[in-house]
Amino acid sequence: MSIDPAAPTAPRAPWFPSLLRGLTGHCPACGEGRLFKGYAKLRADCPTCGTELTPHRADDAPAYFTIFIVGHIVVPLMLLVERIYSPADWVHMAIWMPLTLLLSLLILPRAKGALVGLQWSLDIRRDE
């Protein structure tokens, strides 16, 4: 059985709404069910619509995006504070280390959700 390349394929889901739903931690298909069953542990399927979520694995990409985003927030602020106030080293550590940790913990699950939403909308699967 051959596949006709001229045959129309099923339309893909809009990527931007799916990405936004994942960013907020909701199912990319329905936007109602929760995407995670813990801090960043992906559910097997959506409890509301039943969409299977396990084939959409984010692996290390959310960590890379988190590092990229946090670095672009913290480093310019650190340089600005150093340039204007020149505080002692302990003040820098007291400000920037907790801020870096807090931003990383806030951004990581959102980056993972956005990536899973994008994978779902583009039908990118990693079946094992």
CSV table of N, CA, C and O in Angstrom, one decimal:
chain,number,residue,atom,x,y,z
A,1,MET,N,0.8,-1.2,0.0
A,1,MET,CA,0.0,0.0,0.0
A,1,MET,C,0.9,1.2,0.0
A,1,MET,O,1.8,1.4,0.8
A,2,SER,N,0.7,2.1,-1.0
A,2,SER,CA,1.5,3.3,-1.0
A,2,SER,C,0.7,4.5,-0.6
A,2,SER,O,-0.5,4.5,-0.6
A,3,ILE,N,1.5,5.5,-0.1
A,3,ILE,CA,0.8,6.7,0.4
A,3,ILE,C,1.0,7.8,-0.7
A,3,ILE,O,2.0,8.0,-1.3
A,4,ASP,N,-0.1,8.4,-1.1
A,4,ASP,CA,-0.2,9.5,-2.1
A,4,ASP,C,0.4,10.8,-1.5
A,4,ASP,O,-0.2,11.3,-0.6
A,5,PRO,N,1.5,11.3,-2.0
A,5,PRO,CA,2.1,12.5,-1.4
A,5,PRO,C,1.2,13.7,-1.7
A,5,PRO,O,1.3,14.7,-1.0
A,6,ALA,N,0.3,13.7,-2.7
A,6,ALA,CA,-0.6,14.8,-3.0
A,6,ALA,C,-1.8,14.8,-2.1
A,6,ALA,O,-2.6,15.8,-2.1
A,7,ALA,N,-2.1,13.7,-1.3
A,7,ALA,CA,-3.3,13.6,-0.5
A,7,ALA,C,-3.1,14.6,0.7
A,7,ALA,O,-2.1,14.8,1.2
A,8,PRO,N,-4.2,15.3,1.0
A,8,PRO,CA,-4.2,16.2,2.1
A,8,PRO,C,-4.0,15.5,3.4
A,8,PRO,O,-4.5,14.4,3.7
A,9,THR,N,-3.2,16.1,4.3
A,9,THR,CA,-2.9,15.5,5.6
A,9,THR,C,-3.8,16.2,6.6
A,9,THR,O,-4.4,17.3,6.3
A,10,ALA,N,-3.9,15.6,7.7
A,10,ALA,CA,-4.7,16.2,8.8
A,10,ALA,C,-4.1,17.6,9.2
A,10,ALA,O,-2.9,17.7,9.4
A,11,PRO,N,-4.9,18.6,9.4
A,11,PRO,CA,-4.3,19.9,9.8
A,11,PRO,C,-3.7,19.8,11.2
A,11,PRO,O,-4.2,19.1,12.1
A,12,ARG,N,-2.6,20.4,11.4
A,12,ARG,CA,-2.0,20.4,12.7
A,12,ARG,C,-2.7,21.4,13.6
A,12,ARG,O,-3.3,22.3,13.2
A,13,ALA,N,-2.5,21.2,14.9
A,13,ALA,CA,-3.1,22.1,15.9
A,13,ALA,C,-2.3,23.4,15.8
A,13,ALA,O,-1.1,23.4,15.5
A,14,PRO,N,-3.0,24.5,16.1
A,14,PRO,CA,-2.2,25.8,16.2
A,14,PRO,C,-1.2,25.7,17.2
A,14,PRO,O,-1.4,25.4,18.4
A,15,TRP,N,0.1,26.1,16.8
A,15,TRP,CA,1.2,25.9,17.8
A,15,TRP,C,1.2,26.9,18.9
A,15,TRP,O,1.6,26.6,20.0
A,16,PHE,N,0.8,28.2,18.6
A,16,PHE,CA,0.9,29.2,19.7
A,16,PHE,C,-0.1,29.0,20.8
A,16,PHE,O,0.4,29.0,22.0
A,17,PRO,N,-1.3,28.7,20.6
A,17,PRO,CA,-2.2,28.4,21.8
A,17,PRO,C,-1.7,27.1,22.5
A,17,PRO,O,-1.8,27.1,23.8
A,18,SER,N,-1.2,26.1,21.8
A,18,SER,CA,-0.7,24.9,22.5
A,18,SER,C,0.5,25.3,23.4
A,18,SER,O,0.6,24.8,24.5
A,19,LEU,N,1.4,26.1,22.8
A,19,LEU,CA,2.5,26.5,23.6
A,19,LEU,C,2.1,27.3,24.8
A,19,LEU,O,2.7,27.1,25.9
A,20,LEU,N,1.2,28.2,24.7
A,20,LEU,CA,0.7,29.0,25.9
A,20,LEU,C,0.0,28.1,26.9
A,20,LEU,O,0.2,28.4,28.1
A,21,ARG,N,-0.8,27.1,26.5
A,21,ARG,CA,-1.4,26.2,27.4
A,21,ARG,C,-0.3,25.5,28.2
A,21,ARG,O,-0.4,25.3,29.4
A,22,GLY,N,0.7,25.0,27.5
A,22,GLY,CA,1.8,24.3,28.1
A,22,GLY,C,2.5,25.2,29.1
A,22,GLY,O,3.0,24.8,30.2
A,23,LEU,N,2.7,26.4,28.7
A,23,LEU,CA,3.4,27.4,29.5
A,23,LEU,C,2.7,27.6,30.9
A,23,LEU,O,3.3,27.8,31.9
A,24,THR,N,1.4,27.6,30.8
A,24,THR,CA,0.6,27.7,32.1
A,24,THR,C,0.4,26.4,32.8
A,24,THR,O,-0.2,26.4,33.9
A,25,GLY,N,0.9,25.3,32.3
A,25,GLY,CA,0.8,24.0,33.0
A,25,GLY,C,-0.5,23.3,32.7
A,25,GLY,O,-0.8,22.4,33.4
A,26,HIS,N,-1.1,23.6,31.6
A,26,HIS,CA,-2.4,23.0,31.2
A,26,HIS,C,-2.2,22.1,30.0
A,26,HIS,O,-1.2,22.3,29.2
A,27,CYS,N,-3.1,21.2,29.8
A,27,CYS,CA,-3.1,20.3,28.6
A,27,CYS,C,-3.0,21.1,27.3
A,27,CYS,O,-3.8,22.0,27.2
A,28,PRO,N,-2.1,20.8,26.4
A,28,PRO,CA,-2.0,21.5,25.2
A,28,PRO,C,-3.2,21.3,24.3
A,28,PRO,O,-3.5,22.1,23.4
A,29,ALA,N,-4.0,20.2,24.5
A,29,ALA,CA,-5.1,19.9,23.6
A,29,ALA,C,-6.4,20.6,24.1
A,29,ALA,O,-7.0,21.3,23.3
A,30,CYS,N,-6.7,20.5,25.3
A,30,CYS,CA,-8.0,21.1,25.8
A,30,CYS,C,-7.8,22.3,26.6
A,30,CYS,O,-8.7,23.1,26.8
A,31,GLY,N,-6.6,22.5,27.2
A,31,GLY,CA,-6.4,23.7,28.1
A,31,GLY,C,-7.0,23.6,29.5
A,31,GLY,O,-6.9,24.5,30.2
A,32,GLU,N,-7.6,22.5,29.8
A,32,GLU,CA,-8.3,22.3,31.1
A,32,GLU,C,-7.5,21.5,32.1
A,32,GLU,O,-7.3,21.9,33.2
A,33,GLY,N,-7.1,20.3,31.7
A,33,GLY,CA,-6.4,19.4,32.6
A,33,GLY,C,-5.0,19.9,32.9
A,33,GLY,O,-4.4,20.6,32.2
A,34,ARG,N,-4.5,19.4,34.0
A,34,ARG,CA,-3.2,19.7,34.5
A,34,ARG,C,-2.1,18.9,33.7
A,34,ARG,O,-2.3,17.7,33.5
A,35,LEU,N,-1.1,19.5,33.3
A,35,LEU,CA,0.0,18.9,32.5
A,35,LEU,C,0.9,18.1,33.4
A,35,LEU,O,1.4,17.0,33.0
A,36,PHE,N,1.1,18.5,34.6
A,36,PHE,CA,2.1,17.9,35.5
A,36,PHE,C,1.4,17.3,36.7
A,36,PHE,O,0.4,17.8,37.2
A,37,LYS,N,1.9,16.2,37.2
A,37,LYS,CA,1.4,15.6,38.4
A,37,LYS,C,2.3,15.9,39.6
A,37,LYS,O,2.0,15.5,40.8
A,38,GLY,N,3.3,16.6,39.4
A,38,GLY,CA,4.2,17.1,40.5
A,38,GLY,C,4.8,18.4,40.1
A,38,GLY,O,4.2,19.1,39.3
A,39,TYR,N,6.0,18.7,40.5
A,39,TYR,CA,6.7,19.9,40.2
A,39,TYR,C,6.9,20.0,38.7
A,39,TYR,O,6.6,21.0,38.0
A,40,ALA,N,7.5,19.0,38.1
A,40,ALA,CA,7.8,18.9,36.7
A,40,ALA,C,7.7,17.5,36.1
A,40,ALA,O,8.2,17.2,35.1
A,41,LYS,N,6.9,16.7,36.8
A,41,LYS,CA,6.7,15.3,36.3
A,41,LYS,C,5.4,15.3,35.4
A,41,LYS,O,4.3,15.6,35.9
A,42,LEU,N,5.6,14.9,34.2
A,42,LEU,CA,4.6,14.9,33.2
A,42,LEU,C,3.6,13.8,33.4
A,42,LEU,O,4.0,12.7,33.7
A,43,ARG,N,2.3,14.1,33.3
A,43,ARG,CA,1.3,13.1,33.4
A,43,ARG,C,1.3,12.1,32.2
A,43,ARG,O,1.8,12.5,31.2
A,44,ALA,N,0.8,10.9,32.4
A,44,ALA,CA,0.8,10.0,31.3
A,44,ALA,C,-0.3,10.5,30.2
A,44,ALA,O,-0.1,10.3,29.0
A,45,ASP,N,-1.4,11.0,30.7
A,45,ASP,CA,-2.4,11.5,29.9
A,45,ASP,C,-3.2,12.6,30.6
A,45,ASP,O,-3.1,12.7,31.8
A,46,CYS,N,-3.9,13.4,29.8
A,46,CYS,CA,-4.7,14.5,30.4
A,46,CYS,C,-5.9,13.9,31.2
A,46,CYS,O,-6.7,13.1,30.6
A,47,PRO,N,-6.1,14.3,32.4
A,47,PRO,CA,-7.3,13.8,33.2
A,47,PRO,C,-8.6,14.3,32.6
A,47,PRO,O,-9.7,13.7,32.9
A,48,THR,N,-8.6,15.4,31.9
A,48,THR,CA,-9.9,15.9,31.3
A,48,THR,C,-10.3,15.4,30.0
A,48,THR,O,-11.4,14.8,29.8
A,49,CYS,N,-9.3,15.4,29.0
A,49,CYS,CA,-9.7,15.0,27.6
A,49,CYS,C,-9.0,13.7,27.3
A,49,CYS,O,-9.4,13.1,26.2
A,50,GLY,N,-8.1,13.1,28.0
A,50,GLY,CA,-7.5,11.8,27.7
A,50,GLY,C,-6.4,11.9,26.7
A,50,GLY,O,-5.9,10.8,26.3
A,51,THR,N,-5.9,13.1,26.3
A,51,THR,CA,-4.8,13.2,25.4
A,51,THR,C,-3.6,12.5,26.0
A,51,THR,O,-3.2,12.8,27.1
A,52,GLU,N,-3.0,11.6,25.2
A,52,GLU,CA,-1.7,11.0,25.7
A,52,GLU,C,-0.6,11.9,25.6
A,52,GLU,O,-0.3,12.6,24.6
A,53,LEU,N,0.1,12.1,26.7
A,53,LEU,CA,1.2,13.0,26.9
A,53,LEU,C,2.6,12.4,26.9
A,53,LEU,O,3.6,13.0,26.7
A,54,THR,N,2.7,11.1,27.2
A,54,THR,CA,4.0,10.4,27.4
A,54,THR,C,4.9,10.4,26.1
A,54,THR,O,6.1,10.5,26.3
A,55,PRO,N,4.4,10.4,24.9
A,55,PRO,CA,5.3,10.5,23.8
A,55,PRO,C,6.0,11.8,23.6
A,55,PRO,O,7.0,11.9,22.9
A,56,HIS,N,5.6,12.8,24.3
A,56,HIS,CA,6.1,14.2,24.1
A,56,HIS,C,7.1,14.4,25.3
A,56,HIS,O,6.8,14.9,26.3
A,57,ARG,N,8.4,14.0,25.1
A,57,ARG,CA,9.4,14.2,26.1
A,57,ARG,C,10.2,15.4,25.8
A,57,ARG,O,10.7,15.6,24.7
A,58,ALA,N,10.5,16.1,26.9
A,58,ALA,CA,11.2,17.3,26.8
A,58,ALA,C,12.7,17.1,27.0
A,58,ALA,O,13.5,17.9,26.5
A,59,ASP,N,13.1,16.1,27.7
A,59,ASP,CA,14.5,15.8,28.0
A,59,ASP,C,15.3,17.0,28.6
A,59,ASP,O,14.8,17.5,29.6
A,60,ASP,N,16.4,17.4,28.0
A,60,ASP,CA,17.2,18.4,28.6
A,60,ASP,C,16.9,19.8,28.1
A,60,ASP,O,17.5,20.8,28.6
A,61,ALA,N,16.1,20.0,27.1
A,61,ALA,CA,15.8,21.3,26.5
A,61,ALA,C,15.3,22.3,27.5
A,61,ALA,O,15.8,23.5,27.5
A,62,PRO,N,14.3,22.0,28.4
A,62,PRO,CA,13.9,23.0,29.3
A,62,PRO,C,15.0,23.5,30.2
A,62,PRO,O,15.0,24.7,30.6
A,63,ALA,N,15.9,22.7,30.6
A,63,ALA,CA,17.0,23.1,31.5
A,63,ALA,C,17.9,24.1,30.7
A,63,ALA,O,18.3,25.2,31.2
A,64,TYR,N,18.1,23.9,29.4
A,64,TYR,CA,18.9,24.8,28.6
A,64,TYR,C,18.2,26.1,28.4
A,64,TYR,O,18.8,27.2,28.6
A,65,PHE,N,16.9,26.1,28.1
A,65,PHE,CA,16.2,27.3,28.0
A,65,PHE,C,16.1,28.1,29.3
A,65,PHE,O,16.2,29.3,29.3
A,66,THR,N,16.0,27.4,30.4
A,66,THR,CA,16.0,28.0,31.7
A,66,THR,C,17.3,28.7,32.0
A,66,THR,O,17.3,29.9,32.5
A,67,ILE,N,18.4,28.0,31.8
A,67,ILE,CA,19.7,28.7,32.0
A,67,ILE,C,19.9,29.9,31.1
A,67,ILE,O,20.3,30.9,31.5
A,68,PHE,N,19.4,29.8,29.9
A,68,PHE,CA,19.5,30.9,28.9
A,68,PHE,C,18.7,32.1,29.4
A,68,PHE,O,19.2,33.2,29.4
A,69,ILE,N,17.5,31.9,29.8
A,69,ILE,CA,16.6,33.0,30.3
A,69,ILE,C,17.1,33.6,31.6
A,69,ILE,O,17.2,34.8,31.7
A,70,VAL,N,17.4,32.7,32.6
A,70,VAL,CA,17.9,33.2,33.8
A,70,VAL,C,19.2,34.0,33.7
A,70,VAL,O,19.4,35.1,34.3
A,71,GLY,N,20.1,33.5,32.9
A,71,GLY,CA,21.3,34.2,32.6
A,71,GLY,C,21.1,35.6,32.0
A,71,GLY,O,21.8,36.5,32.4
A,72,HIS,N,20.2,35.7,31.1
A,72,HIS,CA,19.9,37.0,30.5
A,72,HIS,C,19.2,38.0,31.4
A,72,HIS,O,19.0,39.1,31.1
A,73,ILE,N,18.6,37.5,32.5
A,73,ILE,CA,18.0,38.3,33.5
A,73,ILE,C,19.0,38.7,34.5
A,73,ILE,O,19.2,39.9,34.9
A,74,VAL,N,19.7,37.8,35.1
A,74,VAL,CA,20.6,38.0,36.3
A,74,VAL,C,21.9,38.7,35.9
A,74,VAL,O,22.2,39.7,36.6
A,75,VAL,N,22.5,38.3,34.8
A,75,VAL,CA,23.8,38.9,34.5
A,75,VAL,C,23.7,40.4,34.2
A,75,VAL,O,24.5,41.2,34.8
A,76,PRO,N,22.8,40.9,33.4
A,76,PRO,CA,22.7,42.4,33.2
A,76,PRO,C,22.4,43.1,34.5
A,76,PRO,O,23.0,44.2,34.8
A,77,LEU,N,21.5,42.5,35.3
A,77,LEU,CA,21.2,43.2,36.6
A,77,LEU,C,22.4,43.2,37.5
A,77,LEU,O,22.7,44.2,38.2
A,78,MET,N,23.2,42.1,37.6
A,78,MET,CA,24.4,42.1,38.4
A,78,MET,C,25.4,43.1,37.9
A,78,MET,O,26.0,43.8,38.8
A,79,LEU,N,25.6,43.2,36.6
A,79,LEU,CA,26.5,44.2,36.1
A,79,LEU,C,26.1,45.6,36.4
A,79,LEU,O,26.9,46.5,36.7
A,80,LEU,N,24.8,45.9,36.3
A,80,LEU,CA,24.2,47.2,36.6
A,80,LEU,C,24.4,47.6,38.0
A,80,LEU,O,24.8,48.7,38.3
A,81,VAL,N,24.1,46.7,38.9
A,81,VAL,CA,24.3,46.9,40.4
A,81,VAL,C,25.8,47.2,40.7
A,81,VAL,O,26.1,48.1,41.5
A,82,GLU,N,26.6,46.4,40.1
A,82,GLU,CA,28.1,46.5,40.3
A,82,GLU,C,28.5,47.9,39.8
A,82,GLU,O,29.3,48.6,40.5
A,83,ARG,N,28.0,48.3,38.7
A,83,ARG,CA,28.5,49.6,38.1
A,83,ARG,C,28.0,50.8,38.9
A,83,ARG,O,28.7,51.7,39.1
A,84,ILE,N,26.7,50.7,39.4
A,84,ILE,CA,26.1,51.8,40.1
A,84,ILE,C,26.6,51.9,41.5
A,84,ILE,O,26.9,52.9,42.0
A,85,TYR,N,26.5,50.7,42.3
A,85,TYR,CA,26.7,50.7,43.7
A,85,TYR,C,28.0,50.2,44.2
A,85,TYR,O,28.4,50.5,45.3
A,86,SER,N,28.6,49.3,43.4
A,86,SER,CA,29.9,48.6,43.8
A,86,SER,C,29.8,48.0,45.2
A,86,SER,O,30.6,48.3,46.1
A,87,PRO,N,28.8,47.1,45.4
A,87,PRO,CA,28.7,46.5,46.8
A,87,PRO,C,29.8,45.5,47.0
A,87,PRO,O,30.4,45.0,46.1
A,88,ALA,N,29.9,45.1,48.3
A,88,ALA,CA,30.8,44.0,48.6
A,88,ALA,C,30.4,42.7,48.0
A,88,ALA,O,29.3,42.5,47.6
A,89,ASP,N,31.4,41.8,47.9
A,89,ASP,CA,31.1,40.5,47.3
A,89,ASP,C,30.0,39.7,48.0
A,89,ASP,O,29.2,39.1,47.4
A,90,TRP,N,29.9,39.8,49.4
A,90,TRP,CA,28.9,39.1,50.1
A,90,TRP,C,27.5,39.6,49.8
A,90,TRP,O,26.5,38.9,49.8
A,91,VAL,N,27.4,40.9,49.4
A,91,VAL,CA,26.1,41.5,49.1
A,91,VAL,C,25.7,40.9,47.7
A,91,VAL,O,24.5,40.5,47.5
A,92,HIS,N,26.6,40.8,46.8
A,92,HIS,CA,26.3,40.2,45.5
A,92,HIS,C,25.8,38.7,45.7
A,92,HIS,O,24.8,38.3,45.1
A,93,MET,N,26.5,38.0,46.5
A,93,MET,CA,26.1,36.6,46.7
A,93,MET,C,24.8,36.5,47.4
A,93,MET,O,23.9,35.7,47.1
A,94,ALA,N,24.5,37.4,48.4
A,94,ALA,CA,23.2,37.4,49.1
A,94,ALA,C,22.1,37.8,48.2
A,94,ALA,O,20.9,37.4,48.4
A,95,ILE,N,22.3,38.6,47.1
A,95,ILE,CA,21.3,39.0,46.2
A,95,ILE,C,21.1,38.0,45.1
A,95,ILE,O,20.0,37.5,44.8
A,96,TRP,N,22.2,37.7,44.4
A,96,TRP,CA,22.1,37.0,43.1
A,96,TRP,C,22.0,35.5,43.2
A,96,TRP,O,21.3,34.9,42.3
A,97,MET,N,22.5,34.9,44.2
A,97,MET,CA,22.4,33.4,44.3
A,97,MET,C,20.9,33.0,44.6
A,97,MET,O,20.4,32.2,43.9
A,98,PRO,N,20.3,33.6,45.6
A,98,PRO,CA,18.8,33.3,45.8
A,98,PRO,C,18.0,33.7,44.6
A,98,PRO,O,17.0,32.9,44.2
A,99,LEU,N,18.3,34.8,44.0
A,99,LEU,CA,17.5,35.2,42.8
A,99,LEU,C,17.6,34.2,41.7
A,99,LEU,O,16.6,33.8,41.0
A,100,THR,N,18.8,33.8,41.4
A,100,THR,CA,19.1,32.8,40.4
A,100,THR,C,18.4,31.5,40.7
A,100,THR,O,17.7,30.9,39.8
A,101,LEU,N,18.4,31.0,41.9
A,101,LEU,CA,17.7,29.8,42.3
A,101,LEU,C,16.2,29.9,42.2
A,101,LEU,O,15.5,29.1,41.6
A,102,LEU,N,15.7,31.1,42.6
A,102,LEU,CA,14.2,31.3,42.6
A,102,LEU,C,13.7,31.4,41.1
A,102,LEU,O,12.7,30.7,40.7
A,103,LEU,N,14.4,32.1,40.3
A,103,LEU,CA,14.0,32.2,38.9
A,103,LEU,C,14.1,30.9,38.2
A,103,LEU,O,13.3,30.5,37.4
A,104,SER,N,15.2,30.1,38.5
A,104,SER,CA,15.3,28.8,37.8
A,104,SER,C,14.2,27.9,38.2
A,104,SER,O,13.6,27.2,37.4
A,105,LEU,N,13.8,27.9,39.5
A,105,LEU,CA,12.7,27.0,39.9
A,105,LEU,C,11.4,27.5,39.4
A,105,LEU,O,10.5,26.7,39.1
A,106,LEU,N,11.2,28.8,39.1
A,106,LEU,CA,9.9,29.3,38.6
A,106,LEU,C,9.8,29.0,37.0
A,106,LEU,O,8.8,28.7,36.5
A,107,ILE,N,10.9,29.1,36.4
A,107,ILE,CA,10.9,29.1,34.9
A,107,ILE,C,11.0,27.6,34.4
A,107,ILE,O,10.4,27.3,33.4
A,108,LEU,N,11.7,26.7,35.1
A,108,LEU,CA,11.9,25.3,34.6
A,108,LEU,C,10.6,24.6,34.2
A,108,LEU,O,10.4,24.1,33.1
A,109,PRO,N,9.6,24.5,35.1
A,109,PRO,CA,8.3,23.8,34.7
A,109,PRO,C,7.6,24.5,33.6
A,109,PRO,O,6.9,23.9,32.8
A,110,ARG,N,7.7,25.8,33.5
A,110,ARG,CA,7.0,26.6,32.5
A,110,ARG,C,7.7,26.3,31.1
A,110,ARG,O,7.0,26.1,30.1
A,111,ALA,N,9.0,26.3,31.1
A,111,ALA,CA,9.7,25.9,29.9
A,111,ALA,C,9.4,24.5,29.4
A,111,ALA,O,9.2,24.3,28.2
A,112,LYS,N,9.3,23.6,30.4
A,112,LYS,CA,9.0,22.2,30.0
A,112,LYS,C,7.6,22.1,29.5
A,112,LYS,O,7.3,21.4,28.5
A,113,GLY,N,6.6,22.8,30.1
A,113,GLY,CA,5.3,22.8,29.6
A,113,GLY,C,5.1,23.4,28.2
A,113,GLY,O,4.4,22.9,27.4
A,114,ALA,N,5.8,24.5,28.0
A,114,ALA,CA,5.8,25.1,26.7
A,114,ALA,C,6.4,24.2,25.6
A,114,ALA,O,5.8,24.1,24.5
A,115,LEU,N,7.4,23.5,25.9
A,115,LEU,CA,8.0,22.6,25.0
A,115,LEU,C,7.2,21.4,24.7
A,115,LEU,O,7.0,21.1,23.5
A,116,VAL,N,6.5,20.9,25.7
A,116,VAL,CA,5.6,19.8,25.5
A,116,VAL,C,4.4,20.2,24.7
A,116,VAL,O,3.9,19.5,23.8
A,117,GLY,N,3.9,21.4,24.9
A,117,GLY,CA,2.8,22.0,24.1
A,117,GLY,C,3.2,22.2,22.7
A,117,GLY,O,2.4,21.9,21.8
A,118,LEU,N,4.4,22.6,22.4
A,118,LEU,CA,4.8,22.8,21.1
A,118,LEU,C,5.0,21.5,20.4
A,118,LEU,O,4.6,21.3,19.2
A,119,GLN,N,5.6,20.5,21.1
A,119,GLN,CA,5.7,19.2,20.5
A,119,GLN,C,4.4,18.6,20.2
A,119,GLN,O,4.2,17.9,19.2
A,120,TRP,N,3.4,18.7,21.1
A,120,TRP,CA,2.1,18.2,20.8
A,120,TRP,C,1.5,18.8,19.6
A,120,TRP,O,0.9,18.1,18.7
A,121,SER,N,1.6,20.1,19.5
A,121,SER,CA,0.9,20.8,18.3
A,121,SER,C,1.6,20.4,17.0
A,121,SER,O,0.9,20.4,16.0
A,122,LEU,N,2.9,20.2,17.0
A,122,LEU,CA,3.6,19.8,15.8
A,122,LEU,C,3.7,18.3,15.6
A,122,LEU,O,4.3,17.9,14.6
A,123,ASP,N,3.1,17.6,16.5
A,123,ASP,CA,3.0,16.1,16.4
A,123,ASP,C,4.4,15.5,16.4
A,123,ASP,O,4.7,14.6,15.6
A,124,ILE,N,5.3,16.1,17.2
A,124,ILE,CA,6.6,15.5,17.4
A,124,ILE,C,6.6,14.5,18.5
A,124,ILE,O,6.3,14.9,19.7
A,125,ARG,N,6.8,13.3,18.2
A,125,ARG,CA,6.7,12.2,19.2
A,125,ARG,C,8.1,11.5,19.4
A,125,ARG,O,8.8,11.4,18.5
A,126,ARG,N,8.2,11.0,20.6
A,126,ARG,CA,9.4,10.1,20.8
A,126,ARG,C,8.9,8.8,21.4
A,126,ARG,O,8.7,8.6,22.6
A,127,ASP,N,8.5,7.9,20.5
A,127,ASP,CA,8.0,6.6,20.9
A,127,ASP,C,9.1,5.7,21.1
A,127,ASP,O,10.0,5.6,20.3
A,128,GLU,N,9.0,5.0,22.2
A,128,GLU,CA,10.1,4.0,22.5
A,128,GLU,C,9.7,2.6,22.3
A,128,GLU,O,8.6,2.2,22.4
